[in-house]
PDB file of C-alpha atoms in Angstrom:
ATOM      1  CA  LYS A   1       0.000   0.000   0.000  1.00  0.00           C
ATOM      2  CA  LYS A   2       1.020   3.563  -0.610  1.00  0.00           C
ATOM      3  CA  GLN A   3       1.661   5.781   2.421  1.00  0.00           C
ATOM      4  CA  PHE A   4       0.073   9.194   2.926  1.00  0.00           C
ATOM      5  CA  PHE A   5       1.896  11.768   5.043  1.00  0.00           C
ATOM      6  CA  LEU A   6       0.479  14.822   6.759  1.00  0.00           C
ATOM      7  CA  ASP A   7       3.234  17.376   6.304  1.00  0.00           C
ATOM      8  CA  ALA A   8       1.946  20.348   4.302  1.00  0.00           C
ATOM      9  CA  GLY A   9       5.465  21.757   4.168  1.00  0.00           C
ATOM     10  CA  ILE A  10       5.787  22.126   7.925  1.00  0.00           C
ATOM     11  CA  ASP A  11       9.487  22.109   8.761  1.00  0.00           C
ATOM     12  CA  LYS A  12       9.343  22.475  12.551  1.00  0.00           C
ATOM     13  CA  ASN A  13       9.854  19.827  15.213  1.00  0.00           C
ATOM     14  CA  VAL A  14       6.720  18.102  16.468  1.00  0.00           C
ATOM     15  CA  SER A  15       6.695  18.210  20.282  1.00  0.00           C
ATOM     16  CA  CYS A  16       3.349  16.516  21.005  1.00  0.00           C
ATOM     17  CA  VAL A  17       0.411  14.840  19.264  1.00  0.00           C
ATOM     18  CA  ALA A  18      -3.241  14.138  20.111  1.00  0.00           C
ATOM     19  CA  MET A  19      -6.106  12.522  18.218  1.00  0.00           C
ATOM     20  CA  SER A  20      -9.763  13.189  18.914  1.00  0.00           C
ATOM     21  CA  ARG A  21     -11.711  10.207  20.269  1.00  0.00           C
ATOM     22  CA  ASP A  22     -13.905  10.073  17.175  1.00  0.00           C
ATOM     23  CA  GLY A  23     -10.820   9.955  14.920  1.00  0.00           C
ATOM     24  CA  ALA A  24     -11.887  13.064  13.000  1.00  0.00           C
ATOM     25  CA  TYR A  25      -9.005  15.328  14.059  1.00  0.00           C
ATOM     26  CA  LEU A  26      -5.302  15.174  14.784  1.00  0.00           C
ATOM     27  CA  ALA A  27      -3.415  17.962  16.546  1.00  0.00           C
ATOM     28  CA  THR A  28       0.340  18.381  16.367  1.00  0.00           C
ATOM     29  CA  GLY A  29       2.111  20.753  18.745  1.00  0.00           C
ATOM     30  CA  LEU A  30       5.279  22.278  17.348  1.00  0.00           C
ATOM     31  CA  GLU A  31       8.567  23.591  18.679  1.00  0.00           C
ATOM     32  CA  THR A  32      10.276  26.619  17.138  1.00  0.00           C
ATOM     33  CA  PRO A  33      13.526  28.512  17.650  1.00  0.00           C
ATOM     34  CA  ALA A  34      13.544  31.085  20.463  1.00  0.00           C
ATOM     35  CA  SER A  35      11.394  34.215  20.063  1.00  0.00           C
ATOM     36  CA  PHE A  36       8.998  32.604  17.566  1.00  0.00           C
ATOM     37  CA  LYS A  37       5.423  31.540  18.217  1.00  0.00           C
ATOM     38  CA  ALA A  38       4.966  27.782  18.560  1.00  0.00           C
ATOM     39  CA  GLU A  39       1.942  26.576  16.635  1.00  0.00           C
ATOM     40  CA  VAL A  40      -0.592  23.803  16.952  1.00  0.00           C
ATOM     41  CA  VAL A  41      -1.742  22.371  13.629  1.00  0.00           C
ATOM     42  CA  VAL A  42      -5.224  20.820  13.654  1.00  0.00           C
ATOM     43  CA  TRP A  43      -5.679  18.302  10.841  1.00  0.00           C
ATOM     44  CA  ASP A  44      -8.970  17.133   9.348  1.00  0.00           C
ATOM     45  CA  LEU A  45      -8.422  13.359   9.131  1.00  0.00           C
ATOM     46  CA  ASN A  46     -11.644  12.748   7.199  1.00  0.00           C
ATOM     47  CA  LYS A  47     -10.323  15.052   4.471  1.00  0.00           C
ATOM     48  CA  ALA A  48      -6.954  13.246   4.592  1.00  0.00           C
ATOM     49  CA  LEU A  49      -8.656   9.863   4.149  1.00  0.00           C
ATOM     50  CA  ASP A  50     -10.735  11.258   1.297  1.00  0.00           C
ATOM     51  CA  ASN A  51      -7.576  12.570  -0.403  1.00  0.00           C
ATOM     52  CA  TYR A  52      -5.858   9.225   0.105  1.00  0.00           C
ATOM     53  CA  SER A  53      -8.755   7.316  -1.442  1.00  0.00           C
ATOM     54  CA  LYS A  54      -8.686   9.657  -4.460  1.00  0.00           C
ATOM     55  CA  GLY A  55      -4.920   9.292  -4.875  1.00  0.00           C
ATOM     56  CA  VAL A  56      -4.247  12.932  -3.982  1.00  0.00           C
ATOM     57  CA  GLU A  57      -0.727  13.141  -2.579  1.00  0.00           C
ATOM     58  CA  SER A  58      -0.858  16.639  -1.072  1.00  0.00           C
ATOM     59  CA  SER A  59      -2.042  17.187   2.490  1.00  0.00           C
ATOM     60  CA  ASP A  60      -2.135  20.996   2.278  1.00  0.00           C
ATOM     61  CA  ASP A  61      -5.941  21.128   2.294  1.00  0.00           C
ATOM     62  CA  CYS A  62      -6.160  18.784   5.305  1.00  0.00           C
ATOM     63  CA  ILE A  63      -5.180  21.566   7.720  1.00  0.00           C
ATOM     64  CA  LEU A  64      -8.257  22.787   9.573  1.00  0.00           C
ATOM     65  CA  HIS A  65      -6.517  25.424  11.737  1.00  0.00           C
ATOM     66  CA  VAL A  66      -3.084  26.670  12.722  1.00  0.00           C
ATOM     67  CA  LEU A  67      -3.352  27.883  16.314  1.00  0.00           C
ATOM     68  CA  SER A  68      -0.691  30.321  17.459  1.00  0.00           C
ATOM     69  CA  GLN A  69      -0.351  31.473  21.056  1.00  0.00           C
ATOM     70  CA  HIS A  70       2.571  29.774  22.779  1.00  0.00           C
ATOM     71  CA  HIS A  71       6.218  30.810  22.790  1.00  0.00           C
ATOM     72  CA  LYS A  72       8.913  28.440  21.558  1.00  0.00           C
ATOM     73  CA  ARG A  73       7.249  25.090  22.391  1.00  0.00           C
ATOM     74  CA  VAL A  74       3.854  23.444  22.790  1.00  0.00           C
ATOM     75  CA  GLN A  75       4.263  20.978  25.644  1.00  0.00           C
ATOM     76  CA  ALA A  76       0.903  19.194  25.422  1.00  0.00           C
ATOM     77  CA  VAL A  77      -2.317  19.089  23.403  1.00  0.00           C
ATOM     78  CA  ASP A  78      -5.556  17.224  24.033  1.00  0.00           C
ATOM     79  CA  PHE A  79      -9.115  17.177  22.745  1.00  0.00           C
ATOM     80  CA  SER A  80     -12.280  17.261  24.843  1.00  0.00           C
ATOM     81  CA  CYS A  81     -14.301  14.025  24.874  1.00  0.00           C
ATOM     82  CA  ASP A  82     -16.725  15.417  22.283  1.00  0.00           C
ATOM     83  CA  ALA A  83     -13.922  16.929  20.102  1.00  0.00           C
ATOM     84  CA  GLN A  84     -15.467  20.415  20.346  1.00  0.00           C
ATOM     85  CA  TYR A  85     -12.469  21.863  22.189  1.00  0.00           C
ATOM     86  CA  ILE A  86      -8.721  21.467  22.242  1.00  0.00           C
ATOM     87  CA  THR A  87      -6.488  22.425  25.145  1.00  0.00           C
ATOM     88  CA  THR A  88      -2.883  23.449  24.594  1.00  0.00           C
ATOM     89  CA  LEU A  89      -0.116  23.897  27.142  1.00  0.00           C
ATOM     90  CA  GLY A  90       2.981  25.953  26.453  1.00  0.00           C
ATOM     91  CA  GLY A  91       6.488  24.805  27.376  1.00  0.00           C
ATOM     92  CA  GLN A  92       8.723  26.128  30.150  1.00  0.00           C
ATOM     93  CA  ASP A  93       9.242  29.475  28.384  1.00  0.00           C
ATOM     94  CA  ASP A  94       5.485  29.998  28.243  1.00  0.00           C
ATOM     95  CA  ASN A  95       3.498  27.945  30.801  1.00  0.00           C
ATOM     96  CA  ASP A  96       0.189  29.239  29.406  1.00  0.00           C
ATOM     97  CA  ILE A  97      -2.817  27.006  28.977  1.00  0.00           C
ATOM     98  CA  VAL A  98      -5.397  27.832  26.312  1.00  0.00           C
ATOM     99  CA  VAL A  99      -8.736  26.241  25.378  1.00  0.00           C
ATOM    100  CA  TRP A 100      -9.692  26.564  21.709  1.00  0.00           C
ATOM    101  CA  ASP A 101     -12.930  25.983  19.809  1.00  0.00           C
ATOM    102  CA  VAL A 102     -12.119  23.286  17.229  1.00  0.00           C
ATOM    103  CA  ALA A 103     -14.788  24.417  14.758  1.00  0.00           C
ATOM    104  CA  THR A 104     -13.616  28.040  14.601  1.00  0.00           C
ATOM    105  CA  GLY A 105      -9.991  27.910  15.764  1.00  0.00           C
ATOM    106  CA  VAL A 106     -10.689  30.720  18.232  1.00  0.00           C
ATOM    107  CA  ALA A 107      -9.224  30.794  21.749  1.00  0.00           C
ATOM    108  CA  ILE A 108     -12.159  30.809  24.170  1.00  0.00           C
ATOM    109  CA  CYS A 109     -10.318  30.922  27.491  1.00  0.00           C
ATOM    110  CA  GLY A 110      -6.821  30.977  28.873  1.00  0.00           C
ATOM    111  CA  SER A 111      -4.052  33.469  28.432  1.00  0.00           C
ATOM    112  CA  SER A 112      -5.112  34.685  24.991  1.00  0.00           C
ATOM    113  CA  ALA A 113      -8.883  34.848  25.417  1.00  0.00           C
TER     114      ALA A 113
END
């Protein structure tokens, strides 16, 4: 079988990963050089599977949101049980915790809300 990779040209280190319980979303927390914002990329896995079944090799359109709040490193990510929210925790240079709405990509509480 042919493999399908979710990369979309992202060239940063992945520091943490979480998948929603329903398997619809994947979140990857990233680590960046000092003074840059560390992002969380939320992937639409249903779109990725659809692309795979159609033989589409690009994963660019599988990105649902790029969440940017933390400095240098995202230490942890996790989805709520119903996959409506995602919580992100910044690394030691940040220590912020933020809750995001998965549907909109908007921070609803935490340090940036």
